[in-house]
mmCIF file of C-alpha atoms and ligand atoms in Angstrom:
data_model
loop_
_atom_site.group_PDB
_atom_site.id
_atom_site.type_symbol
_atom_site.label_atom_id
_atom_site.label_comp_id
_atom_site.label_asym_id
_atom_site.label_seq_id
_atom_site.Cartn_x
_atom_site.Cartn_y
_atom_site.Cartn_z
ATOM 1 C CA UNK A 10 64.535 -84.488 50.447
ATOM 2 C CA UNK A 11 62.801 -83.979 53.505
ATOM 3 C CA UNK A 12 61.778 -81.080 55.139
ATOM 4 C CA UNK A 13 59.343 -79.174 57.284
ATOM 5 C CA UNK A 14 56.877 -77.040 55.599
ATOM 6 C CA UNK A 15 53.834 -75.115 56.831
ATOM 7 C CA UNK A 16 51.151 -73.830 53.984
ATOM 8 C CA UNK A 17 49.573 -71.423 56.094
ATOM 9 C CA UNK A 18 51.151 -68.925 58.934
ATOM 10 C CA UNK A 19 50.450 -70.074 61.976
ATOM 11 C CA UNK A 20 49.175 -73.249 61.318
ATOM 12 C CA UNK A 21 51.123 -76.475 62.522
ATOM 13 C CA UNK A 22 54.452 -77.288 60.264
ATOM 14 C CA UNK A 23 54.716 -80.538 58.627
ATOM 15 C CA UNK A 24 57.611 -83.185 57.431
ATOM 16 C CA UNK A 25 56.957 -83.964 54.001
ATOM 17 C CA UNK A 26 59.351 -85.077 50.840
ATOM 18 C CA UNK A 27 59.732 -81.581 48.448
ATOM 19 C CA UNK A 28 61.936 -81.825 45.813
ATOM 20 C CA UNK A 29 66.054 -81.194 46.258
ATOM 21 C CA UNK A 30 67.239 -77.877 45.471
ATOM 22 C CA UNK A 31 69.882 -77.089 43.384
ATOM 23 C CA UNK A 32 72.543 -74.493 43.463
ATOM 24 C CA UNK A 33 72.428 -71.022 41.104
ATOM 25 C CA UNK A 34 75.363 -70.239 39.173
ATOM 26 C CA UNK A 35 77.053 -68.425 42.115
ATOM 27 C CA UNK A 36 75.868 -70.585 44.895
ATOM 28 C CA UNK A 37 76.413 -73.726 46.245
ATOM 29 C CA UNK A 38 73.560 -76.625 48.227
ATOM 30 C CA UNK A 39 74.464 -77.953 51.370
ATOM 31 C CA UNK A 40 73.502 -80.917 53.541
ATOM 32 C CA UNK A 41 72.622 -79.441 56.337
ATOM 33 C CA UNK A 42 73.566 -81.295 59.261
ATOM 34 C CA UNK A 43 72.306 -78.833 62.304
ATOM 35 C CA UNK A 44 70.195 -75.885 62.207
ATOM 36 C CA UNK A 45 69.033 -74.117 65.224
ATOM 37 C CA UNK A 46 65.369 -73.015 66.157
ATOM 38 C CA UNK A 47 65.304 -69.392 66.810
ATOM 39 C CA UNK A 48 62.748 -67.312 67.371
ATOM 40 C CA UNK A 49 63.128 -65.549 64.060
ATOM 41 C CA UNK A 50 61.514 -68.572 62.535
ATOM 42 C CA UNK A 51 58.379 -68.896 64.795
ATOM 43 C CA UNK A 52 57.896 -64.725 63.781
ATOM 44 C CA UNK A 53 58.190 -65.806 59.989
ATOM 45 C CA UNK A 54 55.946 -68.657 60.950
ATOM 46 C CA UNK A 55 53.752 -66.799 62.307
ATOM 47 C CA UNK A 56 53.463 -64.364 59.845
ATOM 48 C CA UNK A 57 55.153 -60.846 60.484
ATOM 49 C CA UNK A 58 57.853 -61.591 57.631
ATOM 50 C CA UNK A 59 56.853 -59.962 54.244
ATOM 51 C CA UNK A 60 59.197 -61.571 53.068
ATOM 52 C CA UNK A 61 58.209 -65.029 53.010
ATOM 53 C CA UNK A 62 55.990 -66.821 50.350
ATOM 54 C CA UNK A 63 54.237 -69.698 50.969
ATOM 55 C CA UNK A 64 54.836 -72.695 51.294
ATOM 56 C CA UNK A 65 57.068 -72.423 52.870
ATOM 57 C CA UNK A 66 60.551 -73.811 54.813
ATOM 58 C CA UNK A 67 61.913 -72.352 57.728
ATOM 59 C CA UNK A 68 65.535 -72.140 58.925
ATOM 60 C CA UNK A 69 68.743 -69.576 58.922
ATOM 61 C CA UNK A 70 70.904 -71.068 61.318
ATOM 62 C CA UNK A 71 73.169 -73.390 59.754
ATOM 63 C CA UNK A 72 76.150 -75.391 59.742
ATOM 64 C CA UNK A 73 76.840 -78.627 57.274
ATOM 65 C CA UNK A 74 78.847 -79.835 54.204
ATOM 66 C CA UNK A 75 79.189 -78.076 50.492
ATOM 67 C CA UNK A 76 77.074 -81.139 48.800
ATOM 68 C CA UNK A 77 77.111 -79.786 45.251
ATOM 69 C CA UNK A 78 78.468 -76.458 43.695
ATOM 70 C CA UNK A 79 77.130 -73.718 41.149
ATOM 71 C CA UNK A 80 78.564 -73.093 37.718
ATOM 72 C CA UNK A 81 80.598 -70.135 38.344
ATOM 73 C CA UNK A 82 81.923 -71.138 41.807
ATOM 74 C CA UNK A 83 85.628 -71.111 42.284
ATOM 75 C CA UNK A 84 86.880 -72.025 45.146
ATOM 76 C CA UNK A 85 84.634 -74.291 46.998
ATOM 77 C CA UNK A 86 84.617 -78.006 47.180
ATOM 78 C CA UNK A 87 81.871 -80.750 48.011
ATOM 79 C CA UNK A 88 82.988 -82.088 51.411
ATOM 80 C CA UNK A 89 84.033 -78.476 52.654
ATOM 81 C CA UNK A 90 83.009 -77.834 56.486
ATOM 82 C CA UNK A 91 80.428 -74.570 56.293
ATOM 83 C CA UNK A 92 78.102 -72.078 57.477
ATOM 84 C CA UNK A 93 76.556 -68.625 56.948
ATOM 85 C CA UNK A 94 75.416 -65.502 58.264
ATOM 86 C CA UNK A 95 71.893 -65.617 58.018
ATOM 87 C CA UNK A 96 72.092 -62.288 55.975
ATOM 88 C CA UNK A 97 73.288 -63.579 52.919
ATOM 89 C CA UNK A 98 75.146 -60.634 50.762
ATOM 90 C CA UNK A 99 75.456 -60.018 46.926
ATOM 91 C CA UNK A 100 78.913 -58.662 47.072
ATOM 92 C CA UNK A 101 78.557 -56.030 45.107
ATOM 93 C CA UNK A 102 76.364 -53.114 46.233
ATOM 94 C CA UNK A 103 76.807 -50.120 47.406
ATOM 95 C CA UNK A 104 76.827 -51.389 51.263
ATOM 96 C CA UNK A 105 78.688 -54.758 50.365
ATOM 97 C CA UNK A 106 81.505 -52.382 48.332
ATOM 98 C CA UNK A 107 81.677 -50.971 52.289
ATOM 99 C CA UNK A 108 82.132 -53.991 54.009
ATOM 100 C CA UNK A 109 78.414 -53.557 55.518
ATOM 101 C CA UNK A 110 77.459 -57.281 54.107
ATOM 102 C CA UNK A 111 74.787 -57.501 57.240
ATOM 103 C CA UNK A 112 72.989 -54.830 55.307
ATOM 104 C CA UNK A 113 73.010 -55.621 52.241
ATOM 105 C CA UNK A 114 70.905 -53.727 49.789
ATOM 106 C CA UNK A 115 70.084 -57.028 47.543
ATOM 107 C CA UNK A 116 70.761 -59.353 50.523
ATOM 108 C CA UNK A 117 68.871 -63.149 50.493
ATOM 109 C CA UNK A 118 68.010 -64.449 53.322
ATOM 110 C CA UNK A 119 67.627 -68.980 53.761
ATOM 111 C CA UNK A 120 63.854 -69.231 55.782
ATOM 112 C CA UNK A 121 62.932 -66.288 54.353
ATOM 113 C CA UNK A 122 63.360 -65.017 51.206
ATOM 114 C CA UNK A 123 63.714 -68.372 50.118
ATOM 115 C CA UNK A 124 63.232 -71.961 51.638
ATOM 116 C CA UNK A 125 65.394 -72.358 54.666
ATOM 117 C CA UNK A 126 67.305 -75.071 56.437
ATOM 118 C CA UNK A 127 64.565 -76.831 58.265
ATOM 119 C CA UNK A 128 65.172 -79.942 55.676
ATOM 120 C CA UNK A 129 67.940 -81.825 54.660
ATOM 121 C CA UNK A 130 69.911 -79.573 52.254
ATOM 122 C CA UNK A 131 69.182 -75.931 51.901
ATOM 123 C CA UNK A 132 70.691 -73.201 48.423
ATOM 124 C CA UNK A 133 72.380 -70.484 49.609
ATOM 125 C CA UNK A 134 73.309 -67.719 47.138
ATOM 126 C CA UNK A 135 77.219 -66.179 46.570
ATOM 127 C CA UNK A 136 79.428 -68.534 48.243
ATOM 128 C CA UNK A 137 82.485 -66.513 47.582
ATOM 129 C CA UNK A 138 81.144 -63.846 49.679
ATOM 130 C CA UNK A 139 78.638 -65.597 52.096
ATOM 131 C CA UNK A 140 80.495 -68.976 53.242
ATOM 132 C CA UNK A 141 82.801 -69.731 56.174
ATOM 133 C CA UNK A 142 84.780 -71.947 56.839
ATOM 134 C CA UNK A 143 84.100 -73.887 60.147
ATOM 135 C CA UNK A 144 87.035 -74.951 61.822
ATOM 136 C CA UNK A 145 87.582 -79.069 62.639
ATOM 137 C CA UNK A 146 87.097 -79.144 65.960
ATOM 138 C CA UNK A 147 83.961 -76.702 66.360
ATOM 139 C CA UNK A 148 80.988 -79.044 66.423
ATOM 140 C CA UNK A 149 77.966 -78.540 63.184
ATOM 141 C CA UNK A 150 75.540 -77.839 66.652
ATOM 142 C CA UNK A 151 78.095 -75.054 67.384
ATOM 143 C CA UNK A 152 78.481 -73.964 63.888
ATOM 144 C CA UNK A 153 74.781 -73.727 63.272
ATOM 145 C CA UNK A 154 74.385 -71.308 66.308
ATOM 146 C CA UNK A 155 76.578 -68.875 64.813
ATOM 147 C CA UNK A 156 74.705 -67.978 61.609
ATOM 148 C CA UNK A 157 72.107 -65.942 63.561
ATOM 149 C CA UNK A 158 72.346 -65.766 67.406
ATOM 150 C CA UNK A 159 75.737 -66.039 68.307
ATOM 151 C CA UNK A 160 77.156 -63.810 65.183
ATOM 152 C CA UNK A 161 74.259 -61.291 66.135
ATOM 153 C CA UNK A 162 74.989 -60.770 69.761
ATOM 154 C CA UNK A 163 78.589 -61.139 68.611
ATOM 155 C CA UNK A 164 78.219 -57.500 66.826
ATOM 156 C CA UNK A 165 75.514 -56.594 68.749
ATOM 157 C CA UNK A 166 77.576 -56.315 72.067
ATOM 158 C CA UNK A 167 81.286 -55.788 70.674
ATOM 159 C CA UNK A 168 80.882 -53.562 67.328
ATOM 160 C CA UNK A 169 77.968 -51.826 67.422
ATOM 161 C CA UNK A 170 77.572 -51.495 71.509
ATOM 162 C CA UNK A 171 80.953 -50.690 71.332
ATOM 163 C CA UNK A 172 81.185 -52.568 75.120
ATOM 164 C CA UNK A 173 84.330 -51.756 77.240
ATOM 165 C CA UNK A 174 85.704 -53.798 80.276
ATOM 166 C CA UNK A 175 84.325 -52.011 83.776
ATOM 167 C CA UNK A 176 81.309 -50.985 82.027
ATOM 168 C CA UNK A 177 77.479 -51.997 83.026
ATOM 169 C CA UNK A 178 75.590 -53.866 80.765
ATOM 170 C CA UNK A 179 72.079 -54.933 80.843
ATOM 171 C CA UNK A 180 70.802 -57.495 78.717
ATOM 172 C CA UNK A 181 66.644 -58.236 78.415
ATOM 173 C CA UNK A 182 65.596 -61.179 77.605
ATOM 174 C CA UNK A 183 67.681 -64.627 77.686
ATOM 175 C CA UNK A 184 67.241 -66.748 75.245
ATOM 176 C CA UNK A 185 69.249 -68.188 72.827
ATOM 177 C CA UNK A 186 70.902 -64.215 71.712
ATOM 178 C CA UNK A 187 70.219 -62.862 74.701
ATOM 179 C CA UNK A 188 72.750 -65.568 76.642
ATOM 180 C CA UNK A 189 74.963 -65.233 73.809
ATOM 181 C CA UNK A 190 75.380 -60.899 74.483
ATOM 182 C CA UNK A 191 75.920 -62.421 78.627
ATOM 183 C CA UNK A 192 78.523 -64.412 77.152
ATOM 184 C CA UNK A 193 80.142 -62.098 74.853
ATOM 185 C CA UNK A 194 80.009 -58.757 77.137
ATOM 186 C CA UNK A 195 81.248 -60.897 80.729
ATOM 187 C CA UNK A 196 84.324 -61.917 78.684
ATOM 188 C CA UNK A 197 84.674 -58.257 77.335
ATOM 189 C CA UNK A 198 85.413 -57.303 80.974
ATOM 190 C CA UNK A 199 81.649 -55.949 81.337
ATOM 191 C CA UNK A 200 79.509 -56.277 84.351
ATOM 192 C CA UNK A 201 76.418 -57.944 83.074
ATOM 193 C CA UNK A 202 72.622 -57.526 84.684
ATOM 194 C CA UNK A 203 70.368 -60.895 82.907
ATOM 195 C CA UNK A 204 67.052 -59.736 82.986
ATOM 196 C CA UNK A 205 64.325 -62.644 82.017
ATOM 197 C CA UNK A 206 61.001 -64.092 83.466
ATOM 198 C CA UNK A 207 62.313 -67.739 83.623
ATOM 199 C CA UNK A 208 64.513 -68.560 86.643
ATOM 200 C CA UNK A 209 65.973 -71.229 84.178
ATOM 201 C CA UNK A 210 67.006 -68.867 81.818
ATOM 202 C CA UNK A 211 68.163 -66.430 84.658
ATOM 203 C CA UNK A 212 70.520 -69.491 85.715
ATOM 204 C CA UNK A 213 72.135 -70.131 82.640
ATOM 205 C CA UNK A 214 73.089 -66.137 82.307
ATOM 206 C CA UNK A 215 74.376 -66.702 86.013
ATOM 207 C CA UNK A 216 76.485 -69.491 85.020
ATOM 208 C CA UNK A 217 77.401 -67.835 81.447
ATOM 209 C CA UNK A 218 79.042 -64.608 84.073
ATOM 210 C CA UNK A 219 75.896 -62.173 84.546
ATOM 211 C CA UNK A 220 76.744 -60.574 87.696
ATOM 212 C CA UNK A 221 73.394 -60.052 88.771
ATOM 213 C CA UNK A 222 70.294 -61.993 87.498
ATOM 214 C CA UNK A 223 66.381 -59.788 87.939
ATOM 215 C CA UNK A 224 63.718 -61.774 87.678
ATOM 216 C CA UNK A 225 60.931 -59.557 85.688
ATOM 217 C CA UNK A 226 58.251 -60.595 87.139
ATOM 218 C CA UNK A 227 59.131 -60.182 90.263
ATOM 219 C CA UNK A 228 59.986 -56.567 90.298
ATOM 220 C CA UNK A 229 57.604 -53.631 89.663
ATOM 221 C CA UNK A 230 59.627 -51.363 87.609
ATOM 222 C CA UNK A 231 62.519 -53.089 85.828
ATOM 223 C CA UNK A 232 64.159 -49.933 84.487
ATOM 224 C CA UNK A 233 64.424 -48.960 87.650
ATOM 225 C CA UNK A 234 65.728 -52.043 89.280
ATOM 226 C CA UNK A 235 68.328 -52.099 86.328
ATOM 227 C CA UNK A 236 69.608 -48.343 87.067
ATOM 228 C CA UNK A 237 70.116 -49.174 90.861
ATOM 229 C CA UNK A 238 71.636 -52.066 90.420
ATOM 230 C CA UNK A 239 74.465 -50.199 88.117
ATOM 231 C CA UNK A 240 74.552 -47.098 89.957
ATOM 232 C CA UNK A 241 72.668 -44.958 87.955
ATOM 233 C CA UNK A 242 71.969 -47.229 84.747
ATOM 234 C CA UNK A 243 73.794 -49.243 82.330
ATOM 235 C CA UNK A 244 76.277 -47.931 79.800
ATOM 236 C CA UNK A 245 75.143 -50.181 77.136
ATOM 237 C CA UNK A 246 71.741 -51.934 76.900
ATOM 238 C CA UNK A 247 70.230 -54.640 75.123
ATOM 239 C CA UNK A 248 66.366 -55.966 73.806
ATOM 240 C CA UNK A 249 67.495 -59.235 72.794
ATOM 241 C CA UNK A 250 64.006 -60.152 72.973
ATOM 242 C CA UNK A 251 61.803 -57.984 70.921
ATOM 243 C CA UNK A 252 58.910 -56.809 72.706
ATOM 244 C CA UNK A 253 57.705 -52.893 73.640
ATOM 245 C CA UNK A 254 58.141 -53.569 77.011
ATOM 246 C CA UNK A 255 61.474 -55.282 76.812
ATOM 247 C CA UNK A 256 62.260 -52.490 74.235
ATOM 248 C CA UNK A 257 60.900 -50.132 76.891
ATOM 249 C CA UNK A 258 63.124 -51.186 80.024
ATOM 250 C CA UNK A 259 66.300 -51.129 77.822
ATOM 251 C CA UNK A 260 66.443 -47.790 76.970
ATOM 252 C CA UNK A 261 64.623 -46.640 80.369
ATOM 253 C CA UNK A 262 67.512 -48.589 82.535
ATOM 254 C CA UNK A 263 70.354 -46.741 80.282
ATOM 255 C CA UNK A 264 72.308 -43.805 82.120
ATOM 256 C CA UNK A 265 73.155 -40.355 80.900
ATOM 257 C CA UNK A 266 74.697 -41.035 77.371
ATOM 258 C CA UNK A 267 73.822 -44.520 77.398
ATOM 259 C CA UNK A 268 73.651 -47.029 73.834
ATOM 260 C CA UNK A 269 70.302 -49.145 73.266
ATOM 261 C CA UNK A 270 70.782 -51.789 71.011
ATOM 262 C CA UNK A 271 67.691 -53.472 69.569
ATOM 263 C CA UNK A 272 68.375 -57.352 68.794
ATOM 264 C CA UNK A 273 65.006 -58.723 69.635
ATOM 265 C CA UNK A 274 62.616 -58.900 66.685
ATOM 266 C CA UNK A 275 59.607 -56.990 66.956
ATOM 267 C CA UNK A 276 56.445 -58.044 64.931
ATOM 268 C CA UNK A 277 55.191 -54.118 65.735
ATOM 269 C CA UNK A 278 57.432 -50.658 66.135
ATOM 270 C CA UNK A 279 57.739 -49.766 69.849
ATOM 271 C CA UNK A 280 56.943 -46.796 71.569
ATOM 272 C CA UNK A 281 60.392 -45.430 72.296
ATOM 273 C CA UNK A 282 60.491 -42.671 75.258
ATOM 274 C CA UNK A 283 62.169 -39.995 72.566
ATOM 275 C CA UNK A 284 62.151 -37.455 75.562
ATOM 276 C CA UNK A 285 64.403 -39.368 77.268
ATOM 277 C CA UNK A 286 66.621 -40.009 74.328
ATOM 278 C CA UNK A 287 67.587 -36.132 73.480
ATOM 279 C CA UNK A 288 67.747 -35.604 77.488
ATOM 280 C CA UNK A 289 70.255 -38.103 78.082
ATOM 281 C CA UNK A 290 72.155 -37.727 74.888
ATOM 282 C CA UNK A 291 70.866 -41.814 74.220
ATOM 283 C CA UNK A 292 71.976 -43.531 71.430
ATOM 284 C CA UNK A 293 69.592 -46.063 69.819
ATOM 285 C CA UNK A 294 71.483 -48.915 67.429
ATOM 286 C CA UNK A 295 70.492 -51.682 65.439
ATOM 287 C CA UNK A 296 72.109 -54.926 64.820
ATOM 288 C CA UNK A 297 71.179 -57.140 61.865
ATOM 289 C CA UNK A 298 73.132 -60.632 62.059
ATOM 290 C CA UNK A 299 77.015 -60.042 61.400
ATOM 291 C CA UNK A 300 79.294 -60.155 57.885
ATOM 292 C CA UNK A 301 80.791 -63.388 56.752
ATOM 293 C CA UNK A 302 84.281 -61.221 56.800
ATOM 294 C CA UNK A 303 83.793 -60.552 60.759
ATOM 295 C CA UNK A 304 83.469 -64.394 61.700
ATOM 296 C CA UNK A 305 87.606 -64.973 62.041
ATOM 297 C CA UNK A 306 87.907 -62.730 65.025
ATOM 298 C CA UNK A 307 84.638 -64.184 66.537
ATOM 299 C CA UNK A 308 86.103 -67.922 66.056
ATOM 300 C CA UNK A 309 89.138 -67.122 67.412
ATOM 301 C CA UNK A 310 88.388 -66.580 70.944
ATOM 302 C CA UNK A 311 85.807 -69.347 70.418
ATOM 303 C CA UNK A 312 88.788 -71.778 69.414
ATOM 304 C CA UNK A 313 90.934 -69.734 72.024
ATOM 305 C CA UNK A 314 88.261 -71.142 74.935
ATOM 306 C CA UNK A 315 87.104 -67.557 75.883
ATOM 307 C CA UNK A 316 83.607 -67.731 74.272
ATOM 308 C CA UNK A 317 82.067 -71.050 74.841
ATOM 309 C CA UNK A 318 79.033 -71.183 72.374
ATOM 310 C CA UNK A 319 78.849 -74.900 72.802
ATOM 311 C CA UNK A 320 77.571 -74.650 76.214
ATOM 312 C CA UNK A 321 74.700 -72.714 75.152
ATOM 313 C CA UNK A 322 72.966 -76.069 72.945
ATOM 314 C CA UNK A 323 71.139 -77.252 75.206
ATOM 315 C CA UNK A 324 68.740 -79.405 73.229
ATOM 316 C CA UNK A 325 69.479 -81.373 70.049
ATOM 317 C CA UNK A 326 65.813 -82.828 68.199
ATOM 318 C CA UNK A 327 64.675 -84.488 64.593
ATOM 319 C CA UNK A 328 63.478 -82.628 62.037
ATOM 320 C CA UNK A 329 60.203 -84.778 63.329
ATOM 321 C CA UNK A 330 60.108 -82.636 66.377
ATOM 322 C CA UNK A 331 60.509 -79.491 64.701
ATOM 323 C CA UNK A 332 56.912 -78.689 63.983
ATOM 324 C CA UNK A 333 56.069 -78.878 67.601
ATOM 325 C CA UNK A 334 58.791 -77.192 68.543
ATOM 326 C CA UNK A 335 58.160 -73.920 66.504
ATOM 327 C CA UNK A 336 54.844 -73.873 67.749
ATOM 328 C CA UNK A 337 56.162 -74.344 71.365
ATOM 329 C CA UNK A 338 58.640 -71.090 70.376
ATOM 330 C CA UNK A 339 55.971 -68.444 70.746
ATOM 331 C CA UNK A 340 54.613 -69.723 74.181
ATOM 332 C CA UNK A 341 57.227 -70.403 76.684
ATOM 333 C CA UNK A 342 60.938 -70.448 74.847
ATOM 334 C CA UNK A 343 62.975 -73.362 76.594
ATOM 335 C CA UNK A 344 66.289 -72.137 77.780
ATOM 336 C CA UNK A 345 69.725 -72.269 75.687
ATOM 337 C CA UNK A 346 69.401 -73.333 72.336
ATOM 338 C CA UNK A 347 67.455 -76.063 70.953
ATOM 339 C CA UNK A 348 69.184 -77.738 67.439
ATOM 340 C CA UNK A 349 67.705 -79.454 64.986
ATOM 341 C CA UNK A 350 69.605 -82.586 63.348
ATOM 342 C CA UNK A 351 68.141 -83.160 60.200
ATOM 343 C CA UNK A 352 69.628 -86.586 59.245
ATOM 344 C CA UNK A 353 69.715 -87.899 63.065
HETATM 345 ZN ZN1 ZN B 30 67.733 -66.285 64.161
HETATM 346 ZN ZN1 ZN B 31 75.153 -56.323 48.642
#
């Protein structure tokens, strides 16, 4: 098959034939047929993943068809409509026994712990626990946006940040997770403050329902911008972007018993204003990607028209252009979400 591989971090990705993998016992191999570029990847590309081994494939965002099916897999067919969380569970841990499958304690991840979806098919491990099924009429360039951005902001917002119509909520950082929480908390009821550097980004979370849209660069002290804006800070807070300063104005923008939630990857741990934590009785929360099990009540108000992931694709490319377009990740993101067709 083809597929994009790099041999060393940071240096340019290539297209080259590797061989076809095939499924383990309790997995199945699918052709992928779109598989989003997310930031995620260009951090594992560039090397703050311990996780991966090279060489390497990236990729975690997928959707595509079942294309051949392990030994001791029941219930799925070549053919069948698919994709994953990019957290891929065992099913049988301690967490997993839980229901917490987006921390699983033996969890594989595709495009990192193993090769990823950057190619035309891609293994993933425990179907029975880790597939889902996508519906007809959702798009694979929907689908594939769901395995790691959509599903992640998805929790992010609505189960861990616990959001609640007439609250404030600021999101930093609007790219392809950080739209996605603009999205998700708007249609919760929320009033929604976009914070980005790129006036196109900043547009898109205007037309996605941010109520106001603040422009980084253009103000001195974004915490404080955010807390005027909301009357004395936002109830819930995200860093969908990863970065100590991003990580920074999140929790500084938060009022009195506020909830950060930290989305964003970060290649190093932040300085966190603790102080300000235990004086405003903060919470700080994590969100890691979202269980397979929690995808029905996320597609339902996507088929039910009230989350539009669609509309945040707003670039479809080869797997020819993906090489480029990792290395592009790390310098100026585009807006929306860029997708990767591997057999176009
Ligand atoms: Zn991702
Ligand atoms: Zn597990």
């Amino acid at each position: 098959m083809r597929a994009v591989v790099f041999e060393k971090f940071g240096e340019r990705a290539e297209v080259r034939e590797v061989p076809d993998p095939a499924p383990a016992p309790h997995g199945v191999v699918v052709r992928v047929e779109a598989t989003g570029l997310c930031r995620s990847d260009w951090h594992g590309w560039m090397g703050h993943d311990p996780d991966i081994r090279l060489p390497h494939v990236p990729g975690h965002e997928l959707a595509g068809v079942v294309e051949a099916v392990g030994a001791d897999v029941q219930d799925r067919r070549p053919g069948d409509r698919v994709t994953v969380p990019f957290v891929c569970a065992c099913g049988t841990c301690a967490s997993c026994a839980a229901g917490d499958h987006q921390v699983c304690e033996r969890q594989t991840q595709p495009g990192f712990t193993h090769w990823g979806s950057f190619a035309e098919y891609v293994a993933l491990d425990h179907a029975a626990v880790n597939l889902v099924d996508v519906p007809d009429e959702l798009s694979f360039a929907t689908a594939a946006g769901l395995g790691c951005r959509f599903a992640t902001a998805f929790r992010a917002v609505v189960a861990q940040g616990r959001v609640a119509a007439g609250e404030w909520v600021a999101v930093h950082g609007c790219g392809g997770v950080g739209l996605s929480a603009v999205m998700i908390a708007a249609a919760s009821g929320a009033r929604v403050v976009a914070v980005d550097v790129s006036p196109a980004a900043l547009d898109l979370a205007r037309t996605f329902g941010a109520a106001h849209c603040l422009n980084a660069s253009e103000v001195p002290d974004v915490a404080a911008a955010v807390r005027e804006l909301t009357g004395g800070g936002a109830h819930l807070s995200l860093d969908a972007l990863g970065s100590p300063v991003t990580c920074a104005a999140s929790v500084g923008g938060l009022r009195r018993r506020g909830r950060h939630v930290q989305v964003g990857l970060l290649p190093q741990d932040p300085v966190v204003p603790m102080g300000r934590v235990i004086g405003l009785e903060l919470e700080l929360l994590g969100s890691h990607g979202m269980a397979a099990h929690a995808y029905p009540r996320m597609l339902e108000t996507v088929r039910a028209g009230v989350l539009r992931p669609d509309l945040l694709v707003t670039s479809t490319i080869t797997l020819d252009a993906a090489p480029a377009a990792l290395d592009a990740m790390g310098a100026a993101p585009g807006a929306g979400v860029t997708i990767i067709e591997p057999w176009a």
